[in-house]
Amino acid sequence: MRGLILLAAAFTTLCNGFHILPSARMAFSSRAATMAEAPSSTPTIDESIRNIAIIAHVDHGKTTLVDAMLQQSSVFRDQAQIDEAGVRVMDSNDQERERGITILAKNCAVMRDGVKINIIDTPGHADFGGEVERVLNMADGVLLVVDSVEGPKPQTRFVLDKALKRGMQVCVVVNKIDRDSARPEYVVDKTFDLFCELDATDEQTDFKTVYASAINGIAGDNPDDLKDDMGPLFDAIIKNINPPVIPSSEPKDLQCLVANIDYDSFKGKLGVARVTSGSVKAGQPVALVQPGQEPKTGRVGELFIFDNLGKKQVDEAKAGEVIMFSGLPDVTIGDTLVTNEGGVEAAPPLPPIAIEQPTVRMTFGVNKSPLAGREGKFLTSRMIRDRLFKELDRNVALKVAETDSADRYEVSGRGQLHLTVLIETMRREGFELE
């Protein structure tokens, strides 16, 4: 049935617009805009890397799926270390464990058959959609996780739409296939309908489907024939997710879009980015640029790539790799890292990350109650202001504005939970608000 629907969709497309089916790999079309920005060179493909983001509606099992992939990739030495890490390894934040949801996007990497798979675990709740929007810049393809009973939900549509518009190839994972009420055929049909509603290309609608039970660590190409491990999922990633396209490997053509910010008490502010073109070395003179803004110059301090659940320090990283770097305290999300070597013309900046506007607004102010100062230690408007504006470095979907009152600030977010998590984080840090 699905094959007939695909033929009908292709025929309709041909009749309406004489659309020519793509003959090149999806990777070339998905990176067309980036390659247009980069200096002209013969593009190459790095088959040794896959960069994927895992997206889904909340509670469809993304993080559990990542944990299963980690456990079967020799990340842990033995069962004792697995037990010590816990059931949800990727949800390391206190509030994430307490609420049972993913709040912050996180990176990890595993090796499979000589191929490095950089994995980005993303939040499923709509309030944290900004996290998904910014990290898709680091991926070449996505795993769309869908519950075997519920099928596609509202947030599934949102995150899938973002991926399809970026030209990404999608691998669908029907999760929780071990449930008694699982209906895999219905879920796959509904997912295909969603692809069509979102104007996916013919190649995107011909997606690979893997059936899995992440909690049990098993997967298969057929819901009635699951293997004893996640091997079919790894194979689907390597075969169906496009490897990174490298516009140029010349160091002077360095282009690296910063998509995340991290902090270290010793190293300071850290930038997380995907090397789109060229290569970068530790200690290299670089500039952080955005269209229409003055460049910020400096040197790369320490350079890391992701390795299992942690990071590995390296001297150089080439195009296609996801990196973390220190030494540039002024780095912000949306900056493009380019070379600043003397006598070398740097590549132009990449388009900045586009994020949808906030939907909920509330006022944060100084606690003026008679019990002020009983619980917290950061009480003044200056302390609150500095903390709120510091949050903007990482929380790209948040907006903070000053008001007519000197001790009140207008904070806008993507939803009630988005702001609730911020308030609770600040309370745990010792801030008092009203």
Coordinates of C-alpha atoms in Angstrom, one line a residue:
M1 CA 0.0 0.0 0.0
R2 CA 2.8 2.4 0.9
G3 CA 4.5 1.8 -2.4
L4 CA 1.3 2.6 -4.3
I5 CA 1.0 5.9 -2.3
L6 CA 4.6 6.8 -3.1
L7 CA 4.0 6.2 -6.8
A8 CA 0.8 8.3 -6.7
A9 CA 2.6 11.1 -4.8
A10 CA 5.5 11.1 -7.4
F11 CA 3.0 11.1 -10.3
T12 CA 1.1 14.0 -8.8
T13 CA 4.3 16.0 -8.3
L14 CA 5.3 15.4 -11.9
C15 CA 1.9 16.5 -13.2
N16 CA 1.7 19.6 -11.2
G17 CA 5.2 21.0 -11.5
F18 CA 7.3 18.6 -13.7
H19 CA 9.5 18.1 -10.7
I20 CA 12.8 16.3 -11.5
L21 CA 13.6 13.6 -9.0
P22 CA 16.9 14.2 -7.3
S23 CA 19.8 12.1 -8.8
A24 CA 22.5 13.3 -6.5
R25 CA 22.8 12.3 -2.9
M26 CA 20.6 14.1 -0.4
A27 CA 23.7 15.5 1.3
F28 CA 24.6 17.7 -1.6
S29 CA 21.2 19.4 -1.6
S30 CA 21.0 19.7 2.2
R31 CA 24.3 21.6 2.2
A32 CA 23.7 23.7 -0.9
A33 CA 23.3 26.9 1.1
T34 CA 26.4 26.2 3.1
M35 CA 28.5 25.4 0.1
A36 CA 27.4 28.6 -1.6
E37 CA 28.8 30.5 1.3
A38 CA 32.1 28.6 1.3
P39 CA 35.0 29.2 -1.2
S40 CA 34.7 27.3 -4.4
S41 CA 36.4 23.8 -4.2
T42 CA 35.6 20.3 -5.2
P43 CA 33.3 18.9 -2.5
T44 CA 34.2 15.5 -0.9
I45 CA 32.3 13.1 1.3
D46 CA 33.7 11.8 4.6
E47 CA 32.3 8.2 4.9
S48 CA 33.9 7.8 8.4
I49 CA 31.5 10.1 10.2
R50 CA 27.7 10.4 10.7
N51 CA 26.2 13.3 12.5
I52 CA 22.7 12.6 13.6
A53 CA 20.1 14.3 15.9
I54 CA 17.4 12.3 17.6
I55 CA 14.1 14.0 17.6
A56 CA 10.6 13.1 18.7
H57 CA 7.6 14.1 20.8
V58 CA 8.0 14.1 24.5
D59 CA 8.1 10.6 26.2
H60 CA 8.5 8.7 23.0
G61 CA 11.8 7.3 24.1
K62 CA 14.6 9.3 22.6
T63 CA 16.9 9.4 25.6
T64 CA 16.3 5.7 26.4
L65 CA 17.2 4.9 22.8
V66 CA 20.5 6.9 23.1
D67 CA 21.3 5.1 26.3
A68 CA 20.7 1.7 24.7
M69 CA 23.1 2.7 21.8
L70 CA 25.7 3.8 24.3
Q71 CA 25.5 0.6 26.3
Q72 CA 26.0 -1.6 23.2
S73 CA 28.9 0.4 21.9
S74 CA 31.5 -0.5 24.6
V75 CA 31.1 2.8 26.3
F76 CA 30.9 1.1 29.7
R77 CA 33.5 -1.4 30.9
D78 CA 31.1 -3.8 32.5
Q79 CA 27.6 -4.2 33.9
A80 CA 28.6 -2.6 37.2
Q81 CA 29.5 0.6 35.4
I82 CA 26.2 0.5 33.6
D83 CA 24.3 0.1 36.8
E84 CA 26.3 3.0 38.4
A85 CA 25.5 5.3 35.4
G86 CA 21.7 4.7 35.9
V87 CA 18.9 4.0 33.5
R88 CA 18.9 7.4 31.8
V89 CA 22.6 8.2 31.2
M90 CA 22.1 11.3 29.0
D91 CA 19.6 13.1 31.4
S92 CA 22.4 14.2 33.8
N93 CA 20.7 17.5 34.9
D94 CA 19.0 17.3 38.3
Q95 CA 15.7 18.7 37.0
E96 CA 15.8 16.3 34.0
R97 CA 16.0 13.3 36.3
E98 CA 13.3 14.7 38.6
R99 CA 10.8 15.6 35.9
G100 CA 11.6 12.6 33.7
I101 CA 12.2 14.8 30.5
T102 CA 15.1 16.1 28.5
I103 CA 15.6 19.8 28.9
L104 CA 19.0 20.5 27.3
A105 CA 20.4 19.1 24.1
K106 CA 23.5 17.0 24.6
N107 CA 26.3 15.5 22.5
C108 CA 27.9 12.1 22.6
A109 CA 29.7 9.8 20.1
V110 CA 30.0 6.1 19.5
M111 CA 32.0 4.0 17.1
R112 CA 30.4 1.3 14.9
D113 CA 32.2 -0.7 12.2
G114 CA 34.9 1.9 11.9
V115 CA 32.4 4.8 11.6
K116 CA 32.1 7.5 14.2
I117 CA 28.5 8.4 14.9
N118 CA 28.1 11.8 16.6
I119 CA 24.7 11.7 18.4
I120 CA 22.7 14.8 19.6
D121 CA 20.0 14.0 22.1
T122 CA 17.3 16.7 22.0
P123 CA 14.3 17.6 24.2
G124 CA 10.9 16.4 23.2
H125 CA 8.8 19.0 25.0
A126 CA 7.5 21.9 22.8
D127 CA 8.7 24.5 25.3
F128 CA 12.3 23.5 24.6
G129 CA 11.9 23.5 20.8
G130 CA 14.6 26.2 20.6
E131 CA 17.1 23.6 21.7
V132 CA 16.2 21.4 18.7
E133 CA 16.3 24.3 16.2
R134 CA 19.8 25.3 17.0
V135 CA 21.4 21.8 17.2
L136 CA 20.0 20.7 13.9
N137 CA 22.8 22.8 12.4
M138 CA 25.3 20.2 13.6
A139 CA 23.5 17.2 12.0
D140 CA 23.3 15.7 8.5
G141 CA 20.3 13.6 9.3
V142 CA 17.9 12.7 12.0
L143 CA 16.3 9.7 13.7
L144 CA 12.6 10.4 14.2
V145 CA 11.4 8.4 17.1
V146 CA 7.7 7.6 17.1
D147 CA 5.7 5.7 19.8
S148 CA 4.3 2.4 18.4
V149 CA 0.9 3.1 19.9
E150 CA 0.5 6.9 19.9
G151 CA 2.1 7.6 16.5
P152 CA 3.1 11.1 15.5
K153 CA 2.1 13.9 17.9
P154 CA 2.2 17.7 17.7
Q155 CA 5.9 18.0 18.6
T156 CA 6.7 15.3 16.1
R157 CA 5.3 17.6 13.4
F158 CA 7.3 20.6 14.7
V159 CA 10.7 18.9 14.9
L160 CA 10.2 16.9 11.7
D161 CA 9.2 20.1 9.8
K162 CA 12.5 21.8 10.9
A163 CA 14.5 18.8 9.7
L164 CA 12.7 18.4 6.3
K165 CA 13.2 22.1 5.6
R166 CA 16.9 21.7 6.1
G167 CA 16.9 18.9 3.4
M168 CA 17.8 16.2 5.9
Q169 CA 17.3 12.5 5.3
V170 CA 15.2 10.9 8.1
C171 CA 15.3 7.4 9.5
V172 CA 12.1 6.6 11.4
V173 CA 12.3 4.5 14.6
V174 CA 9.1 3.0 15.8
N175 CA 9.9 2.6 19.5
K176 CA 8.2 0.6 22.3
I177 CA 7.3 -2.1 19.8
D178 CA 7.1 -4.6 22.7
R179 CA 3.9 -3.0 24.0
D180 CA 0.8 -5.2 23.8
S181 CA -1.2 -2.5 22.1
A182 CA 1.5 -1.7 19.5
R183 CA 0.2 -1.0 16.0
P184 CA 3.3 -0.5 13.8
E185 CA 1.5 -0.5 10.4
Y186 CA -0.9 2.3 11.5
V187 CA 2.0 4.3 13.0
V188 CA 4.2 4.0 9.8
D189 CA 1.2 5.0 7.6
K190 CA 0.5 8.1 9.8
T191 CA 4.1 9.0 9.8
F192 CA 4.2 8.8 6.0
D193 CA 1.1 11.0 5.8
L194 CA 2.9 13.6 8.0
F195 CA 5.8 13.6 5.6
C196 CA 3.4 14.3 2.8
E197 CA 1.6 17.1 4.7
L198 CA 5.0 18.8 5.4
D199 CA 5.9 18.7 1.7
A200 CA 8.8 16.3 2.0
T201 CA 10.7 15.5 -1.2
D202 CA 10.2 12.1 -2.9
E203 CA 13.5 10.9 -1.5
Q204 CA 12.6 12.0 2.0
T205 CA 9.3 10.2 2.0
D206 CA 11.0 7.0 1.0
F207 CA 12.4 6.8 4.6
K208 CA 14.0 3.8 6.2
T209 CA 11.9 2.3 9.1
V210 CA 13.4 0.5 12.1
Y211 CA 11.4 -1.1 14.9
A212 CA 12.8 -1.1 18.4
S213 CA 12.3 -1.5 22.1
A214 CA 14.9 0.8 23.5
I215 CA 14.3 -0.2 27.1
N216 CA 15.1 -3.8 26.2
G217 CA 18.0 -2.8 23.8
I218 CA 16.6 -4.7 20.8
A219 CA 15.7 -3.6 17.2
G220 CA 14.9 -5.0 13.8
D221 CA 13.8 -4.2 10.3
N222 CA 10.5 -6.1 10.9
P223 CA 8.2 -5.7 13.9
D224 CA 7.9 -9.5 14.1
D225 CA 11.6 -10.3 13.8
L226 CA 13.6 -8.2 16.3
K227 CA 17.3 -9.0 16.8
D228 CA 18.9 -9.4 20.2
D229 CA 20.7 -6.0 20.0
M230 CA 20.5 -2.6 18.4
G231 CA 22.6 -3.7 15.4
P232 CA 19.8 -3.1 12.8
L233 CA 19.5 0.5 14.0
F234 CA 23.3 1.1 13.7
D235 CA 23.3 -0.4 10.2
A236 CA 20.3 1.8 9.2
I237 CA 22.2 4.9 10.4
I238 CA 25.3 4.1 8.4
K239 CA 23.5 3.1 5.3
N240 CA 20.7 5.7 5.2
I241 CA 22.0 8.8 6.9
N242 CA 24.2 10.8 4.6
P243 CA 27.8 11.4 5.5
P244 CA 29.0 15.0 5.8
V245 CA 29.8 16.9 2.6
I246 CA 33.1 18.7 2.8
P247 CA 33.1 21.8 0.6
S248 CA 36.8 22.3 1.2
S249 CA 39.5 20.8 3.4
E250 CA 41.9 23.8 3.2
P251 CA 42.6 25.4 6.6
K252 CA 42.1 28.9 5.2
D253 CA 38.5 28.0 4.3
L254 CA 37.5 27.3 8.0
Q255 CA 33.8 27.8 8.7
C256 CA 32.5 26.6 12.0
L257 CA 29.0 27.6 13.2
V258 CA 28.6 27.7 17.0
A259 CA 25.4 26.0 18.0
N260 CA 25.9 25.5 21.8
I261 CA 27.7 27.0 24.7
D262 CA 29.0 25.2 27.7
Y263 CA 30.9 26.3 30.9
D264 CA 33.8 24.8 32.8
S265 CA 35.0 26.1 36.1
F266 CA 38.6 25.9 35.0
K267 CA 38.4 26.4 31.2
G268 CA 35.7 29.1 31.2
K269 CA 33.3 29.5 28.4
L270 CA 33.3 26.7 25.8
G271 CA 31.8 26.7 22.3
V272 CA 30.3 23.6 20.6
A273 CA 30.2 23.7 16.9
R274 CA 30.3 21.6 13.7
V275 CA 33.2 22.2 11.4
T276 CA 31.5 22.8 8.1
S277 CA 34.6 23.6 6.0
G278 CA 38.3 23.6 6.3
S279 CA 40.1 22.6 9.5
V280 CA 40.9 24.1 12.9
K281 CA 43.9 23.6 15.2
A282 CA 44.5 24.3 18.9
G283 CA 46.2 27.6 19.4
Q284 CA 45.2 28.9 16.0
P285 CA 44.4 32.6 15.5
V286 CA 40.7 32.9 14.7
A287 CA 37.8 35.3 14.5
L288 CA 34.2 35.0 15.6
V289 CA 32.0 36.7 13.0
Q290 CA 28.3 37.3 12.3
P291 CA 26.8 39.1 9.3
G292 CA 26.7 42.8 9.9
Q293 CA 28.7 42.7 13.2
E294 CA 32.3 43.4 14.1
P295 CA 34.5 40.3 14.3
K296 CA 35.8 39.2 17.7
T297 CA 39.4 37.9 17.4
G298 CA 41.4 35.6 19.6
R299 CA 43.1 32.2 19.7
V300 CA 41.6 28.7 20.1
G301 CA 42.7 27.4 23.5
E302 CA 42.1 23.7 24.0
L303 CA 40.3 21.7 21.2
F304 CA 38.1 18.7 21.9
I305 CA 36.0 16.2 19.9
F306 CA 33.3 14.1 21.5
D307 CA 34.2 10.6 22.5
N308 CA 31.6 8.3 24.0
L309 CA 30.0 10.3 26.9
G310 CA 33.0 12.6 27.3
K311 CA 35.5 14.6 25.3
K312 CA 38.9 13.8 23.9
Q313 CA 41.5 16.6 23.5
V314 CA 43.0 16.8 20.0
D315 CA 45.4 19.0 18.2
E316 CA 43.4 19.4 15.0
A317 CA 39.8 18.8 13.8
K318 CA 38.8 18.5 10.2
A319 CA 35.5 19.4 8.4
G320 CA 32.6 17.1 9.3
E321 CA 33.6 16.8 13.0
V322 CA 31.7 18.2 15.9
I323 CA 34.1 20.0 18.3
M324 CA 34.2 21.9 21.6
F325 CA 36.8 24.6 22.1
S326 CA 38.0 27.0 24.8
G327 CA 39.9 30.3 24.8
L328 CA 37.3 32.6 23.3
P329 CA 35.3 34.1 26.2
D330 CA 33.2 36.3 23.9
V331 CA 31.8 33.3 21.9
T332 CA 28.0 33.3 21.4
I333 CA 25.6 31.0 19.7
G334 CA 25.3 31.9 16.0
D335 CA 29.0 33.0 15.7
T336 CA 31.0 31.6 12.8
L337 CA 34.6 30.6 13.6
V338 CA 36.9 31.6 10.7
T339 CA 40.7 31.8 10.4
N340 CA 42.5 35.0 11.3
E341 CA 45.9 34.0 10.0
G342 CA 48.0 36.9 8.7
G343 CA 47.8 37.3 4.9
V344 CA 45.0 34.8 4.5
E345 CA 41.5 35.9 3.3
A346 CA 39.0 34.3 5.7
A347 CA 35.8 32.6 4.5
P348 CA 32.5 34.5 4.9
P349 CA 30.3 33.8 8.0
L350 CA 27.5 31.3 7.7
P351 CA 23.9 32.3 8.1
P352 CA 23.0 32.7 11.8
I353 CA 20.7 30.3 13.6
A354 CA 17.0 31.2 13.2
I355 CA 14.8 30.6 16.2
E356 CA 11.0 31.0 16.5
Q357 CA 9.8 33.8 18.7
P358 CA 8.7 33.3 22.4
T359 CA 5.0 32.8 23.2
V360 CA 4.8 33.5 27.0
R361 CA 5.9 36.5 28.9
M362 CA 6.3 37.2 32.7
T363 CA 8.0 39.7 35.0
F364 CA 10.9 38.8 37.3
G365 CA 11.6 41.2 40.1
V366 CA 13.3 41.6 43.5
N367 CA 11.6 39.8 46.4
K368 CA 10.1 42.6 48.6
S369 CA 8.2 40.4 51.0
P370 CA 8.8 40.6 54.8
L371 CA 10.5 37.1 54.6
A372 CA 13.0 38.2 51.9
G373 CA 16.5 36.9 52.5
R374 CA 15.5 33.8 54.5
E375 CA 16.3 31.3 51.8
G376 CA 18.4 32.9 49.1
K377 CA 21.7 34.8 49.1
F378 CA 21.3 36.7 45.7
L379 CA 18.7 39.3 46.4
T380 CA 19.5 42.6 44.5
S381 CA 18.2 43.7 41.1
R382 CA 21.8 43.8 39.7
M383 CA 22.4 40.2 40.6
I384 CA 19.1 39.1 39.1
R385 CA 19.8 41.2 36.0
D386 CA 23.3 39.7 35.5
R387 CA 22.0 36.2 35.9
L388 CA 19.1 36.7 33.4
F389 CA 21.3 38.1 30.7
K390 CA 23.9 35.4 31.3
E391 CA 21.1 32.9 30.6
L392 CA 20.8 34.4 27.1
D393 CA 24.2 33.1 26.2
R394 CA 22.9 29.5 26.1
N395 CA 19.1 29.7 26.1
V396 CA 18.6 31.0 22.6
A397 CA 14.7 30.8 22.8
L398 CA 14.6 33.2 25.8
K399 CA 14.3 36.9 25.6
V400 CA 15.0 39.4 28.5
A401 CA 14.1 43.1 28.4
E402 CA 14.3 45.8 31.0
T403 CA 11.2 47.6 32.1
D404 CA 10.3 51.1 33.4
S405 CA 11.0 49.8 36.9
A406 CA 14.7 49.4 37.9
D407 CA 14.1 46.2 39.8
R408 CA 11.8 44.3 37.3
Y409 CA 12.7 42.5 34.1
E410 CA 10.4 41.1 31.4
V411 CA 11.3 37.6 30.5
S412 CA 9.8 35.8 27.5
G413 CA 9.9 32.1 26.7
R414 CA 8.4 29.3 24.6
G415 CA 6.0 28.2 27.3
Q416 CA 5.1 27.8 30.9
L417 CA 7.5 24.9 31.5
H418 CA 10.4 26.8 29.8
L419 CA 10.1 29.6 32.3
T420 CA 9.3 27.3 35.3
V421 CA 12.6 25.4 34.7
L422 CA 14.5 28.8 34.6
I423 CA 12.9 29.9 37.9
E424 CA 13.6 26.6 39.6
T425 CA 17.2 26.7 38.4
M426 CA 17.7 30.2 39.7
R427 CA 16.1 29.3 43.0
R428 CA 18.5 26.4 43.5
E429 CA 21.4 28.7 42.7
G430 CA 20.4 30.9 45.6
F431 CA 18.3 33.6 43.9
E432 CA 15.1 35.0 45.3
L433 CA 12.5 36.4 42.9
E434 CA 8.9 37.5 42.8

